[in-house]
Amino acid sequence: MYLTADLRHHPASEHLEGGSPALLCGSHWATEYPWLPVLARKLREAARSANVELRVEVSTIVTEPWTSHRVTQGELA
């Protein structure tokens, strides 16, 4: 399986005609956000080891663009 957020239609469909591996396309936010707490922890640890004051926060704001493009049932009528 190949997981990415950058599949393009024609290259992906041509690849699938050739067989494996399977392609899985997620959004950038959904595929990148899960590792941000790990990165934040590593940055804090590196700063502490270097005796550097550093404040690191991971935003909880969902920046998934697809959620703002949903069509509601009322808009379909």
PDB file of N, CA, C and O in Angstrom:
ATOM      1  N   MET A   1       0.837  -1.150   0.000  1.00  0.00           N
ATOM      2  CA  MET A   1       0.000   0.000   0.000  1.00  0.00           C
ATOM      3  C   MET A   1       0.896   1.231   0.000  1.00  0.00           C
ATOM      4  O   MET A   1       1.928   1.260   0.644  1.00  0.00           O
ATOM      5  N   TYR A   2       0.468   2.242  -0.739  1.00  0.00           N
ATOM      6  CA  TYR A   2       1.162   3.521  -0.808  1.00  0.00           C
ATOM      7  C   TYR A   2       0.179   4.589  -0.344  1.00  0.00           C
ATOM      8  O   TYR A   2      -0.866   4.782  -0.953  1.00  0.00           O
ATOM      9  N   LEU A   3       0.511   5.258   0.777  1.00  0.00           N
ATOM     10  CA  LEU A   3      -0.356   6.291   1.337  1.00  0.00           C
ATOM     11  C   LEU A   3       0.249   7.650   1.029  1.00  0.00           C
ATOM     12  O   LEU A   3       1.425   7.897   1.310  1.00  0.00           O
ATOM     13  N   THR A   4      -0.545   8.527   0.447  1.00  0.00           N
ATOM     14  CA  THR A   4      -0.080   9.865   0.110  1.00  0.00           C
ATOM     15  C   THR A   4      -1.270  10.817   0.084  1.00  0.00           C
ATOM     16  O   THR A   4      -2.417  10.384   0.118  1.00  0.00           O
ATOM     17  N   ALA A   5      -0.971  12.084  -0.001  1.00  0.00           N
ATOM     18  CA  ALA A   5      -2.021  13.090  -0.164  1.00  0.00           C
ATOM     19  C   ALA A   5      -1.854  13.783  -1.508  1.00  0.00           C
ATOM     20  O   ALA A   5      -2.431  14.838  -1.746  1.00  0.00           O
ATOM     21  N   ASP A   6      -1.056  13.207  -2.359  1.00  0.00           N
ATOM     22  CA  ASP A   6      -0.709  13.870  -3.617  1.00  0.00           C
ATOM     23  C   ASP A   6      -0.989  13.049  -4.870  1.00  0.00           C
ATOM     24  O   ASP A   6      -0.319  13.220  -5.882  1.00  0.00           O
ATOM     25  N   LEU A   7      -1.953  12.161  -4.827  1.00  0.00           N
ATOM     26  CA  LEU A   7      -2.248  11.393  -6.039  1.00  0.00           C
ATOM     27  C   LEU A   7      -2.926  12.280  -7.078  1.00  0.00           C
ATOM     28  O   LEU A   7      -3.754  13.112  -6.746  1.00  0.00           O
ATOM     29  N   ARG A   8      -2.551  12.072  -8.313  1.00  0.00           N
ATOM     30  CA  ARG A   8      -3.221  12.752  -9.433  1.00  0.00           C
ATOM     31  C   ARG A   8      -3.984  11.693 -10.214  1.00  0.00           C
ATOM     32  O   ARG A   8      -3.554  10.546 -10.325  1.00  0.00           O
ATOM     33  N   HIS A   9      -5.099  12.079 -10.756  1.00  0.00           N
ATOM     34  CA  HIS A   9      -6.033  11.132 -11.358  1.00  0.00           C
ATOM     35  C   HIS A   9      -5.395  10.222 -12.411  1.00  0.00           C
ATOM     36  O   HIS A   9      -5.420   8.994 -12.283  1.00  0.00           O
ATOM     37  N   HIS A  10      -4.850  10.759 -13.466  1.00  0.00           N
ATOM     38  CA  HIS A  10      -4.375   9.922 -14.568  1.00  0.00           C
ATOM     39  C   HIS A  10      -3.184   9.045 -14.177  1.00  0.00           C
ATOM     40  O   HIS A  10      -3.209   7.841 -14.470  1.00  0.00           O
ATOM     41  N   PRO A  11      -2.150   9.577 -13.533  1.00  0.00           N
ATOM     42  CA  PRO A  11      -1.070   8.668 -13.123  1.00  0.00           C
ATOM     43  C   PRO A  11      -1.549   7.569 -12.182  1.00  0.00           C
ATOM     44  O   PRO A  11      -1.113   6.423 -12.269  1.00  0.00           O
ATOM     45  N   ALA A  12      -2.502   7.898 -11.277  1.00  0.00           N
ATOM     46  CA  ALA A  12      -3.009   6.884 -10.340  1.00  0.00           C
ATOM     47  C   ALA A  12      -3.804   5.816 -11.078  1.00  0.00           C
ATOM     48  O   ALA A  12      -3.643   4.621 -10.821  1.00  0.00           O
ATOM     49  N   SER A  13      -4.664   6.223 -12.005  1.00  0.00           N
ATOM     50  CA  SER A  13      -5.470   5.220 -12.718  1.00  0.00           C
ATOM     51  C   SER A  13      -4.587   4.349 -13.606  1.00  0.00           C
ATOM     52  O   SER A  13      -4.813   3.141 -13.723  1.00  0.00           O
ATOM     53  N   GLU A  14      -3.553   4.920 -14.202  1.00  0.00           N
ATOM     54  CA  GLU A  14      -2.628   4.118 -15.011  1.00  0.00           C
ATOM     55  C   GLU A  14      -1.864   3.134 -14.129  1.00  0.00           C
ATOM     56  O   GLU A  14      -1.638   1.988 -14.516  1.00  0.00           O
ATOM     57  N   HIS A  15      -1.486   3.570 -12.942  1.00  0.00           N
ATOM     58  CA  HIS A  15      -0.789   2.682 -12.008  1.00  0.00           C
ATOM     59  C   HIS A  15      -1.686   1.504 -11.621  1.00  0.00           C
ATOM     60  O   HIS A  15      -1.244   0.355 -11.595  1.00  0.00           O
ATOM     61  N   LEU A  16      -2.940   1.788 -11.322  1.00  0.00           N
ATOM     62  CA  LEU A  16      -3.855   0.729 -10.896  1.00  0.00           C
ATOM     63  C   LEU A  16      -4.075  -0.314 -11.992  1.00  0.00           C
ATOM     64  O   LEU A  16      -4.299  -1.485 -11.694  1.00  0.00           O
ATOM     65  N   GLU A  17      -3.995   0.098 -13.237  1.00  0.00           N
ATOM     66  CA  GLU A  17      -4.109  -0.866 -14.334  1.00  0.00           C
ATOM     67  C   GLU A  17      -2.958  -1.859 -14.315  1.00  0.00           C
ATOM     68  O   GLU A  17      -3.105  -2.994 -14.750  1.00  0.00           O
ATOM     69  N   GLY A  18      -1.803  -1.415 -13.788  1.00  0.00           N
ATOM     70  CA  GLY A  18      -0.621  -2.272 -13.740  1.00  0.00           C
ATOM     71  C   GLY A  18      -0.560  -3.183 -12.530  1.00  0.00           C
ATOM     72  O   GLY A  18       0.328  -4.021 -12.440  1.00  0.00           O
ATOM     73  N   GLY A  19      -1.451  -3.025 -11.573  1.00  0.00           N
ATOM     74  CA  GLY A  19      -1.443  -3.901 -10.398  1.00  0.00           C
ATOM     75  C   GLY A  19      -1.094  -3.183  -9.121  1.00  0.00           C
ATOM     76  O   GLY A  19      -1.453  -2.039  -8.919  1.00  0.00           O
ATOM     77  N   SER A  20      -0.337  -3.870  -8.278  1.00  0.00           N
ATOM     78  CA  SER A  20      -0.053  -3.359  -6.937  1.00  0.00           C
ATOM     79  C   SER A  20       1.165  -2.444  -6.940  1.00  0.00           C
ATOM     80  O   SER A  20       1.876  -2.383  -7.927  1.00  0.00           O
ATOM     81  N   PRO A  21       1.441  -1.729  -5.880  1.00  0.00           N
ATOM     82  CA  PRO A  21       0.722  -1.737  -4.620  1.00  0.00           C
ATOM     83  C   PRO A  21      -0.561  -0.912  -4.689  1.00  0.00           C
ATOM     84  O   PRO A  21      -0.731  -0.105  -5.593  1.00  0.00           O
ATOM     85  N   ALA A  22      -1.429  -1.152  -3.717  1.00  0.00           N
ATOM     86  CA  ALA A  22      -2.668  -0.387  -3.638  1.00  0.00           C
ATOM     87  C   ALA A  22      -2.345   1.068  -3.316  1.00  0.00           C
ATOM     88  O   ALA A  22      -1.355   1.360  -2.640  1.00  0.00           O
ATOM     89  N   LEU A  23      -3.164   1.974  -3.809  1.00  0.00           N
ATOM     90  CA  LEU A  23      -2.977   3.398  -3.552  1.00  0.00           C
ATOM     91  C   LEU A  23      -4.057   3.882  -2.594  1.00  0.00           C
ATOM     92  O   LEU A  23      -5.226   3.552  -2.745  1.00  0.00           O
ATOM     93  N   LEU A  24      -3.654   4.671  -1.618  1.00  0.00           N
ATOM     94  CA  LEU A  24      -4.590   5.254  -0.670  1.00  0.00           C
ATOM     95  C   LEU A  24      -4.282   6.741  -0.588  1.00  0.00           C
ATOM     96  O   LEU A  24      -3.161   7.128  -0.270  1.00  0.00           O
ATOM     97  N   CYS A  25      -5.258   7.562  -0.919  1.00  0.00           N
ATOM     98  CA  CYS A  25      -5.049   9.004  -0.946  1.00  0.00           C
ATOM     99  C   CYS A  25      -5.855   9.655   0.165  1.00  0.00           C
ATOM    100  O   CYS A  25      -7.083   9.593   0.184  1.00  0.00           O
ATOM    101  N   GLY A  26      -5.177  10.247   1.111  1.00  0.00           N
ATOM    102  CA  GLY A  26      -5.819  10.987   2.187  1.00  0.00           C
ATOM    103  C   GLY A  26      -5.589  12.470   1.978  1.00  0.00           C
ATOM    104  O   GLY A  26      -4.851  12.880   1.084  1.00  0.00           O
ATOM    105  N   SER A  27      -6.192  13.269   2.788  1.00  0.00           N
ATOM    106  CA  SER A  27      -5.967  14.714   2.681  1.00  0.00           C
ATOM    107  C   SER A  27      -4.649  15.072   3.365  1.00  0.00           C
ATOM    108  O   SER A  27      -4.130  14.320   4.189  1.00  0.00           O
ATOM    109  N   HIS A  28      -4.104  16.220   3.027  1.00  0.00           N
ATOM    110  CA  HIS A  28      -2.869  16.644   3.674  1.00  0.00           C
ATOM    111  C   HIS A  28      -3.044  16.750   5.182  1.00  0.00           C
ATOM    112  O   HIS A  28      -2.225  16.264   5.953  1.00  0.00           O
ATOM    113  N   TRP A  29      -4.115  17.412   5.617  1.00  0.00           N
ATOM    114  CA  TRP A  29      -4.305  17.591   7.062  1.00  0.00           C
ATOM    115  C   TRP A  29      -4.403  16.241   7.752  1.00  0.00           C
ATOM    116  O   TRP A  29      -3.741  16.006   8.765  1.00  0.00           O
ATOM    117  N   ALA A  30      -5.210  15.345   7.228  1.00  0.00           N
ATOM    118  CA  ALA A  30      -5.439  14.064   7.889  1.00  0.00           C
ATOM    119  C   ALA A  30      -4.184  13.198   7.940  1.00  0.00           C
ATOM    120  O   ALA A  30      -3.990  12.430   8.885  1.00  0.00           O
ATOM    121  N   THR A  31      -3.316  13.308   6.963  1.00  0.00           N
ATOM    122  CA  THR A  31      -2.112  12.474   6.949  1.00  0.00           C
ATOM    123  C   THR A  31      -0.945  13.124   7.682  1.00  0.00           C
ATOM    124  O   THR A  31      -0.027  12.424   8.102  1.00  0.00           O
ATOM    125  N   GLU A  32      -0.959  14.434   7.843  1.00  0.00           N
ATOM    126  CA  GLU A  32       0.158  15.117   8.501  1.00  0.00           C
ATOM    127  C   GLU A  32      -0.090  15.406   9.979  1.00  0.00           C
ATOM    128  O   GLU A  32       0.836  15.387  10.776  1.00  0.00           O
ATOM    129  N   TYR A  33      -1.328  15.662  10.362  1.00  0.00           N
ATOM    130  CA  TYR A  33      -1.614  16.069  11.735  1.00  0.00           C
ATOM    131  C   TYR A  33      -1.223  15.029  12.787  1.00  0.00           C
ATOM    132  O   TYR A  33      -0.690  15.407  13.843  1.00  0.00           O
ATOM    133  N   PRO A  34      -1.425  13.725  12.575  1.00  0.00           N
ATOM    134  CA  PRO A  34      -1.152  12.757  13.643  1.00  0.00           C
ATOM    135  C   PRO A  34       0.279  12.762  14.183  1.00  0.00           C
ATOM    136  O   PRO A  34       0.500  12.438  15.345  1.00  0.00           O
ATOM    137  N   TRP A  35       1.267  13.120  13.387  1.00  0.00           N
ATOM    138  CA  TRP A  35       2.638  13.084  13.880  1.00  0.00           C
ATOM    139  C   TRP A  35       3.077  14.403  14.516  1.00  0.00           C
ATOM    140  O   TRP A  35       4.176  14.490  15.081  1.00  0.00           O
ATOM    141  N   LEU A  36       2.255  15.439  14.486  1.00  0.00           N
ATOM    142  CA  LEU A  36       2.654  16.727  15.056  1.00  0.00           C
ATOM    143  C   LEU A  36       2.919  16.675  16.560  1.00  0.00           C
ATOM    144  O   LEU A  36       3.884  17.296  17.027  1.00  0.00           O
ATOM    145  N   PRO A  37       2.127  15.959  17.382  1.00  0.00           N
ATOM    146  CA  PRO A  37       2.484  15.864  18.809  1.00  0.00           C
ATOM    147  C   PRO A  37       3.849  15.197  19.031  1.00  0.00           C
ATOM    148  O   PRO A  37       4.582  15.582  19.943  1.00  0.00           O
ATOM    149  N   VAL A  38       4.186  14.240  18.210  1.00  0.00           N
ATOM    150  CA  VAL A  38       5.500  13.589  18.316  1.00  0.00           C
ATOM    151  C   VAL A  38       6.596  14.602  18.000  1.00  0.00           C
ATOM    152  O   VAL A  38       7.602  14.704  18.717  1.00  0.00           O
ATOM    153  N   LEU A  39       6.411  15.367  16.939  1.00  0.00           N
ATOM    154  CA  LEU A  39       7.387  16.392  16.570  1.00  0.00           C
ATOM    155  C   LEU A  39       7.508  17.435  17.672  1.00  0.00           C
ATOM    156  O   LEU A  39       8.623  17.846  18.018  1.00  0.00           O
ATOM    157  N   ALA A  40       6.389  17.856  18.232  1.00  0.00           N
ATOM    158  CA  ALA A  40       6.424  18.843  19.315  1.00  0.00           C
ATOM    159  C   ALA A  40       7.233  18.323  20.497  1.00  0.00           C
ATOM    160  O   ALA A  40       8.061  19.039  21.074  1.00  0.00           O
ATOM    161  N   ARG A  41       7.008  17.063  20.862  1.00  0.00           N
ATOM    162  CA  ARG A  41       7.759  16.470  21.970  1.00  0.00           C
ATOM    163  C   ARG A  41       9.250  16.440  21.675  1.00  0.00           C
ATOM    164  O   ARG A  41      10.080  16.797  22.513  1.00  0.00           O
ATOM    165  N   LYS A  42       9.607  16.051  20.453  1.00  0.00           N
ATOM    166  CA  LYS A  42      11.027  15.986  20.084  1.00  0.00           C
ATOM    167  C   LYS A  42      11.668  17.369  20.094  1.00  0.00           C
ATOM    168  O   LYS A  42      12.822  17.529  20.508  1.00  0.00           O
ATOM    169  N   LEU A  43      10.940  18.380  19.637  1.00  0.00           N
ATOM    170  CA  LEU A  43      11.464  19.742  19.673  1.00  0.00           C
ATOM    171  C   LEU A  43      11.675  20.221  21.105  1.00  0.00           C
ATOM    172  O   LEU A  43      12.696  20.835  21.425  1.00  0.00           O
ATOM    173  N   ARG A  44      10.712  19.932  21.986  1.00  0.00           N
ATOM    174  CA  ARG A  44      10.857  20.313  23.393  1.00  0.00           C
ATOM    175  C   ARG A  44      12.072  19.628  24.025  1.00  0.00           C
ATOM    176  O   ARG A  44      12.842  20.256  24.756  1.00  0.00           O
ATOM    177  N   GLU A  45      12.224  18.334  23.740  1.00  0.00           N
ATOM    178  CA  GLU A  45      13.358  17.584  24.299  1.00  0.00           C
ATOM    179  C   GLU A  45      14.681  18.138  23.789  1.00  0.00           C
ATOM    180  O   GLU A  45      15.635  18.291  24.559  1.00  0.00           O
ATOM    181  N   ALA A  46      14.761  18.435  22.485  1.00  0.00           N
ATOM    182  CA  ALA A  46      15.999  18.973  21.922  1.00  0.00           C
ATOM    183  C   ALA A  46      16.317  20.343  22.515  1.00  0.00           C
ATOM    184  O   ALA A  46      17.478  20.636  22.826  1.00  0.00           O
ATOM    185  N   ALA A  47      15.303  21.166  22.684  1.00  0.00           N
ATOM    186  CA  ALA A  47      15.518  22.491  23.272  1.00  0.00           C
ATOM    187  C   ALA A  47      15.987  22.356  24.714  1.00  0.00           C
ATOM    188  O   ALA A  47      16.921  23.059  25.143  1.00  0.00           O
ATOM    189  N   ARG A  48      15.343  21.468  25.480  1.00  0.00           N
ATOM    190  CA  ARG A  48      15.734  21.258  26.872  1.00  0.00           C
ATOM    191  C   ARG A  48      17.179  20.782  26.953  1.00  0.00           C
ATOM    192  O   ARG A  48      17.962  21.267  27.773  1.00  0.00           O
ATOM    193  N   SER A  49      17.571  19.858  26.073  1.00  0.00           N
ATOM    194  CA  SER A  49      18.944  19.341  26.065  1.00  0.00           C
ATOM    195  C   SER A  49      19.956  20.420  25.722  1.00  0.00           C
ATOM    196  O   SER A  49      21.093  20.396  26.187  1.00  0.00           O
ATOM    197  N   ALA A  50      19.540  21.375  24.881  1.00  0.00           N
ATOM    198  CA  ALA A  50      20.433  22.468  24.473  1.00  0.00           C
ATOM    199  C   ALA A  50      20.324  23.668  25.414  1.00  0.00           C
ATOM    200  O   ALA A  50      20.931  24.704  25.163  1.00  0.00           O
ATOM    201  N   ASN A  51      19.538  23.507  26.466  1.00  0.00           N
ATOM    202  CA  ASN A  51      19.322  24.581  27.428  1.00  0.00           C
ATOM    203  C   ASN A  51      18.765  25.840  26.752  1.00  0.00           C
ATOM    204  O   ASN A  51      19.193  26.958  27.007  1.00  0.00           O
ATOM    205  N   VAL A  52      17.816  25.605  25.866  1.00  0.00           N
ATOM    206  CA  VAL A  52      17.163  26.679  25.123  1.00  0.00           C
ATOM    207  C   VAL A  52      15.705  26.735  25.551  1.00  0.00           C
ATOM    208  O   VAL A  52      15.037  25.695  25.636  1.00  0.00           O
ATOM    209  N   GLU A  53      15.225  27.948  25.804  1.00  0.00           N
ATOM    210  CA  GLU A  53      13.813  28.101  26.154  1.00  0.00           C
ATOM    211  C   GLU A  53      12.993  28.086  24.865  1.00  0.00           C
ATOM    212  O   GLU A  53      13.245  28.863  23.948  1.00  0.00           O
ATOM    213  N   LEU A  54      12.039  27.195  24.796  1.00  0.00           N
ATOM    214  CA  LEU A  54      11.221  27.055  23.595  1.00  0.00           C
ATOM    215  C   LEU A  54       9.815  26.652  23.999  1.00  0.00           C
ATOM    216  O   LEU A  54       9.616  25.722  24.773  1.00  0.00           O
ATOM    217  N   ARG A  55       8.849  27.351  23.471  1.00  0.00           N
ATOM    218  CA  ARG A  55       7.442  27.011  23.698  1.00  0.00           C
ATOM    219  C   ARG A  55       6.907  26.427  22.396  1.00  0.00           C
ATOM    220  O   ARG A  55       6.964  27.058  21.343  1.00  0.00           O
ATOM    221  N   VAL A  56       6.368  25.224  22.455  1.00  0.00           N
ATOM    222  CA  VAL A  56       5.830  24.547  21.284  1.00  0.00           C
ATOM    223  C   VAL A  56       4.374  24.195  21.559  1.00  0.00           C
ATOM    224  O   VAL A  56       4.070  23.591  22.581  1.00  0.00           O
ATOM    225  N   GLU A  57       3.505  24.583  20.662  1.00  0.00           N
ATOM    226  CA  GLU A  57       2.096  24.227  20.762  1.00  0.00           C
ATOM    227  C   GLU A  57       1.640  23.644  19.443  1.00  0.00           C
ATOM    228  O   GLU A  57       2.007  24.133  18.385  1.00  0.00           O
ATOM    229  N   VAL A  58       0.832  22.610  19.518  1.00  0.00           N
ATOM    230  CA  VAL A  58       0.229  22.026  18.325  1.00  0.00           C
ATOM    231  C   VAL A  58      -1.200  22.549  18.248  1.00  0.00           C
ATOM    232  O   VAL A  58      -1.992  22.350  19.162  1.00  0.00           O
ATOM    233  N   SER A  59      -1.511  23.204  17.175  1.00  0.00           N
ATOM    234  CA  SER A  59      -2.849  23.747  16.989  1.00  0.00           C
ATOM    235  C   SER A  59      -3.865  22.621  16.887  1.00  0.00           C
ATOM    236  O   SER A  59      -3.606  21.579  16.286  1.00  0.00           O
ATOM    237  N   THR A  60      -5.024  22.842  17.449  1.00  0.00           N
ATOM    238  CA  THR A  60      -6.111  21.865  17.347  1.00  0.00           C
ATOM    239  C   THR A  60      -7.137  22.297  16.297  1.00  0.00           C
ATOM    240  O   THR A  60      -8.186  21.669  16.158  1.00  0.00           O
ATOM    241  N   ILE A  61      -6.831  23.339  15.560  1.00  0.00           N
ATOM    242  CA  ILE A  61      -7.734  23.817  14.510  1.00  0.00           C
ATOM    243  C   ILE A  61      -7.656  22.854  13.323  1.00  0.00           C
ATOM    244  O   ILE A  61      -6.577  22.603  12.785  1.00  0.00           O
ATOM    245  N   VAL A  62      -8.777  22.325  12.930  1.00  0.00           N
ATOM    246  CA  VAL A  62      -8.831  21.422  11.775  1.00  0.00           C
ATOM    247  C   VAL A  62      -8.785  22.275  10.516  1.00  0.00           C
ATOM    248  O   VAL A  62      -9.650  23.110  10.286  1.00  0.00           O
ATOM    249  N   THR A  63      -7.774  22.062   9.706  1.00  0.00           N
ATOM    250  CA  THR A  63      -7.608  22.841   8.474  1.00  0.00           C
ATOM    251  C   THR A  63      -7.973  22.031   7.241  1.00  0.00           C
ATOM    252  O   THR A  63      -7.519  22.330   6.142  1.00  0.00           O
ATOM    253  N   GLU A  64      -8.786  21.024   7.443  1.00  0.00           N
ATOM    254  CA  GLU A  64      -9.220  20.167   6.344  1.00  0.00           C
ATOM    255  C   GLU A  64     -10.105  20.970   5.397  1.00  0.00           C
ATOM    256  O   GLU A  64     -11.206  21.355   5.758  1.00  0.00           O
ATOM    257  N   PRO A  65      -9.655  21.252   4.193  1.00  0.00           N
ATOM    258  CA  PRO A  65     -10.462  22.076   3.297  1.00  0.00           C
ATOM    259  C   PRO A  65     -11.729  21.390   2.810  1.00  0.00           C
ATOM    260  O   PRO A  65     -12.703  22.045   2.488  1.00  0.00           O
ATOM    261  N   TRP A  66     -11.743  20.071   2.778  1.00  0.00           N
ATOM    262  CA  TRP A  66     -12.893  19.368   2.220  1.00  0.00           C
ATOM    263  C   TRP A  66     -14.130  19.507   3.086  1.00  0.00           C
ATOM    264  O   TRP A  66     -15.233  19.414   2.606  1.00  0.00           O
ATOM    265  N   THR A  67     -13.974  19.745   4.388  1.00  0.00           N
ATOM    266  CA  THR A  67     -15.149  19.865   5.250  1.00  0.00           C
ATOM    267  C   THR A  67     -15.962  21.110   4.913  1.00  0.00           C
ATOM    268  O   THR A  67     -17.146  21.155   5.174  1.00  0.00           O
ATOM    269  N   SER A  68     -15.344  22.113   4.316  1.00  0.00           N
ATOM    270  CA  SER A  68     -16.088  23.338   4.009  1.00  0.00           C
ATOM    271  C   SER A  68     -16.790  23.243   2.657  1.00  0.00           C
ATOM    272  O   SER A  68     -17.459  24.168   2.248  1.00  0.00           O
ATOM    273  N   HIS A  69     -16.651  22.123   1.968  1.00  0.00           N
ATOM    274  CA  HIS A  69     -17.248  21.962   0.642  1.00  0.00           C
ATOM    275  C   HIS A  69     -18.362  20.916   0.621  1.00  0.00           C
ATOM    276  O   HIS A  69     -18.786  20.498  -0.437  1.00  0.00           O
ATOM    277  N   ARG A  70     -18.793  20.499   1.781  1.00  0.00           N
ATOM    278  CA  ARG A  70     -19.849  19.495   1.837  1.00  0.00           C
ATOM    279  C   ARG A  70     -21.178  20.098   1.385  1.00  0.00           C
ATOM    280  O   ARG A  70     -21.474  21.239   1.648  1.00  0.00           O
ATOM    281  N   VAL A  71     -21.965  19.304   0.736  1.00  0.00           N
ATOM    282  CA  VAL A  71     -23.305  19.713   0.341  1.00  0.00           C
ATOM    283  C   VAL A  71     -24.278  19.131   1.352  1.00  0.00           C
ATOM    284  O   VAL A  71     -24.226  17.932   1.649  1.00  0.00           O
ATOM    285  N   THR A  72     -25.140  19.965   1.900  1.00  0.00           N
ATOM    286  CA  THR A  72     -26.122  19.469   2.858  1.00  0.00           C
ATOM    287  C   THR A  72     -27.350  18.969   2.109  1.00  0.00           C
ATOM    288  O   THR A  72     -27.564  19.311   0.943  1.00  0.00           O
ATOM    289  N   GLN A  73     -28.172  18.178   2.782  1.00  0.00           N
ATOM    290  CA  GLN A  73     -29.390  17.639   2.157  1.00  0.00           C
ATOM    291  C   GLN A  73     -30.270  18.762   1.628  1.00  0.00           C
ATOM    292  O   GLN A  73     -30.865  18.639   0.586  1.00  0.00           O
ATOM    293  N   GLY A  74     -30.372  19.869   2.357  1.00  0.00           N
ATOM    294  CA  GLY A  74     -31.222  20.979   1.923  1.00  0.00           C
ATOM    295  C   GLY A  74     -30.744  21.621   0.626  1.00  0.00           C
ATOM    296  O   GLY A  74     -31.547  22.125  -0.161  1.00  0.00           O
ATOM    297  N   GLU A  75     -29.432  21.587   0.380  1.00  0.00           N
ATOM    298  CA  GLU A  75     -28.885  22.183  -0.834  1.00  0.00           C
ATOM    299  C   GLU A  75     -29.099  21.289  -2.064  1.00  0.00           C
ATOM    300  O   GLU A  75     -29.018  21.761  -3.186  1.00  0.00           O
ATOM    301  N   LEU A  76     -29.383  20.012  -1.852  1.00  0.00           N
ATOM    302  CA  LEU A  76     -29.584  19.092  -2.972  1.00  0.00           C
ATOM    303  C   LEU A  76     -30.960  19.269  -3.622  1.00  0.00           C
ATOM    304  O   LEU A  76     -31.138  18.947  -4.777  1.00  0.00           O
ATOM    305  N   ALA A  77     -31.900  19.787  -2.873  1.00  0.00           N
ATOM    306  CA  ALA A  77     -33.280  19.923  -3.373  1.00  0.00           C
ATOM    307  C   ALA A  77     -33.406  21.049  -4.376  1.00  0.00           C
ATOM    308  O   ALA A  77     -32.689  21.946  -4.486  1.00  0.00           O
TER     309      ALA A  77
END
